[in-house]
Amino acid sequence: MGVSLFHALLGVHLAAVALTVSFFVLRYWWRYSGSPRIDARWVRIAPHCIDTVLFLSGAGLMWKTGYLPFTDKGAWLTEKLFGVIIYIVLGFIALGRRRPRSQQTGFIAFLLGLVVLYIIIKLATTRIPLLG
């Protein structure tokens, strides 16, 4: 018996989630420990590749399941998408090319980014909107 398209998309999406979270933590560590690895070309390119796979697999899952943002059935997905936007902004603050005004600002943005990631994952696994 073969793997369904849904399960293949879900597997790819979950792998991309694990990679993006792990790489966020690793890049934060490299940025604030002063590691030269943070400036490697592949470190600048990899997040875009991972996030593209994450986006495309998410779009495939929306197509396959019929859950759409900005609908009653997809209210949780709408919140998830807004969470992703907030996470991206926090990531720019935490990992920006230029250091934030203080390391403390970057650290707070990093921690808030992890909290938002947790909320995004909770929304995806429960499909229950928080703002109902």
Coordinates of C-alpha atoms in Angstrom, one line a residue:
M1 CA 0.0 0.0 0.0
G2 CA 1.5 3.4 -1.0
V3 CA 1.7 6.5 0.9
S4 CA -1.2 8.9 0.3
L5 CA -0.4 12.4 -1.0
F6 CA -1.8 13.8 2.2
H7 CA 0.6 11.8 4.3
A8 CA 3.6 12.6 2.0
L9 CA 2.8 16.4 2.2
L10 CA 2.3 16.1 6.0
G11 CA 5.7 14.3 6.4
V12 CA 7.5 16.9 4.3
H13 CA 5.7 19.8 6.2
L14 CA 6.6 18.3 9.6
A15 CA 10.3 17.8 8.6
A16 CA 10.4 21.4 7.3
V17 CA 9.0 22.6 10.6
A18 CA 11.6 20.7 12.6
L19 CA 14.4 22.0 10.3
T20 CA 13.2 25.7 10.5
V21 CA 12.9 25.6 14.3
S22 CA 16.2 23.9 14.8
F23 CA 17.9 26.2 12.3
F24 CA 16.4 29.3 14.0
V25 CA 17.9 28.2 17.4
L26 CA 21.2 27.3 15.8
R27 CA 21.5 30.6 13.9
Y28 CA 20.6 32.5 17.1
W29 CA 23.4 30.7 19.0
W30 CA 25.9 31.4 16.2
R31 CA 24.9 35.1 16.0
Y32 CA 25.2 35.8 19.7
S33 CA 28.2 33.6 20.3
G34 CA 30.1 35.4 17.6
S35 CA 30.6 32.3 15.5
P36 CA 31.9 33.0 12.0
R37 CA 29.5 30.2 10.7
I38 CA 26.7 32.8 10.8
D39 CA 28.2 34.5 7.8
A40 CA 28.6 31.4 5.6
R41 CA 26.8 31.6 2.3
W42 CA 24.9 28.3 2.9
V43 CA 23.6 29.7 6.3
R44 CA 22.1 32.6 4.5
I45 CA 20.5 30.5 1.8
A46 CA 19.3 27.4 3.7
P47 CA 16.5 29.2 5.6
H48 CA 14.9 30.4 2.4
C49 CA 15.0 26.9 0.9
I50 CA 13.5 25.4 4.1
D51 CA 10.8 28.0 4.3
T52 CA 9.9 27.5 0.6
V53 CA 9.4 23.8 1.2
L54 CA 7.4 24.7 4.3
F55 CA 5.2 27.1 2.4
L56 CA 4.7 24.8 -0.6
S57 CA 3.9 21.8 1.6
G58 CA 1.5 23.9 3.7
A59 CA -0.2 25.1 0.5
G60 CA -0.5 21.5 -0.7
L61 CA -2.0 20.5 2.7
M62 CA -4.6 23.4 2.3
W63 CA -5.4 22.2 -1.2
K64 CA -5.7 18.5 0.0
T65 CA -7.7 19.1 3.2
G66 CA -9.9 22.0 2.0
Y67 CA -8.9 24.1 5.1
L68 CA -8.6 27.7 3.9
P69 CA -7.7 30.8 5.9
F70 CA -10.3 33.6 6.4
T71 CA -13.2 31.0 6.5
D72 CA -15.1 29.7 9.4
K73 CA -13.7 26.2 9.0
G74 CA -10.1 27.6 8.7
A75 CA -10.2 30.2 11.5
W76 CA -7.3 28.4 13.2
L77 CA -5.4 28.6 9.9
T78 CA -5.9 32.3 9.7
E79 CA -4.4 32.7 13.2
K80 CA -1.6 30.4 12.3
L81 CA -0.7 32.6 9.2
F82 CA -0.7 35.7 11.3
G83 CA 1.5 33.9 13.8
V84 CA 3.9 33.1 11.0
I85 CA 4.1 36.8 10.1
I86 CA 4.8 37.7 13.7
Y87 CA 7.4 35.0 13.9
I88 CA 9.2 36.3 10.7
V89 CA 9.3 39.9 12.2
L90 CA 10.7 38.5 15.5
G91 CA 13.2 36.5 13.6
F92 CA 14.4 39.6 11.8
I93 CA 14.9 41.3 15.1
A94 CA 16.6 38.4 16.8
L95 CA 18.8 37.4 13.8
G96 CA 19.2 40.7 11.9
R97 CA 22.3 41.4 10.0
R98 CA 23.0 44.3 12.3
R99 CA 22.8 43.5 16.0
P100 CA 19.7 44.9 17.6
R101 CA 20.0 48.0 19.9
S102 CA 21.1 45.5 22.6
Q103 CA 21.7 41.9 23.0
Q104 CA 18.8 41.9 25.4
T105 CA 16.4 43.0 22.6
G106 CA 17.6 40.2 20.4
F107 CA 17.2 37.7 23.2
I108 CA 13.7 38.8 24.0
A109 CA 12.8 38.6 20.3
F110 CA 14.3 35.1 20.1
L111 CA 12.3 34.0 23.1
L112 CA 9.1 35.5 21.8
G113 CA 9.8 33.9 18.5
L114 CA 9.9 30.5 20.2
V115 CA 6.6 31.2 22.0
V116 CA 5.0 32.2 18.7
L117 CA 6.3 28.9 17.2
Y118 CA 4.8 27.0 20.0
I119 CA 1.4 28.7 19.4
I120 CA 1.6 28.1 15.7
I121 CA 2.3 24.4 16.3
K122 CA -0.5 24.2 18.9
L123 CA -2.9 25.8 16.4
A124 CA -1.9 23.3 13.7
T125 CA -2.2 20.2 16.0
T126 CA -5.5 21.2 17.7
R127 CA -7.2 23.1 14.8
I128 CA -8.9 25.1 17.6
P129 CA -8.6 28.9 17.1
L130 CA -7.3 30.8 20.2
L131 CA -9.2 33.9 19.5
G132 CA -12.4 31.9 18.7

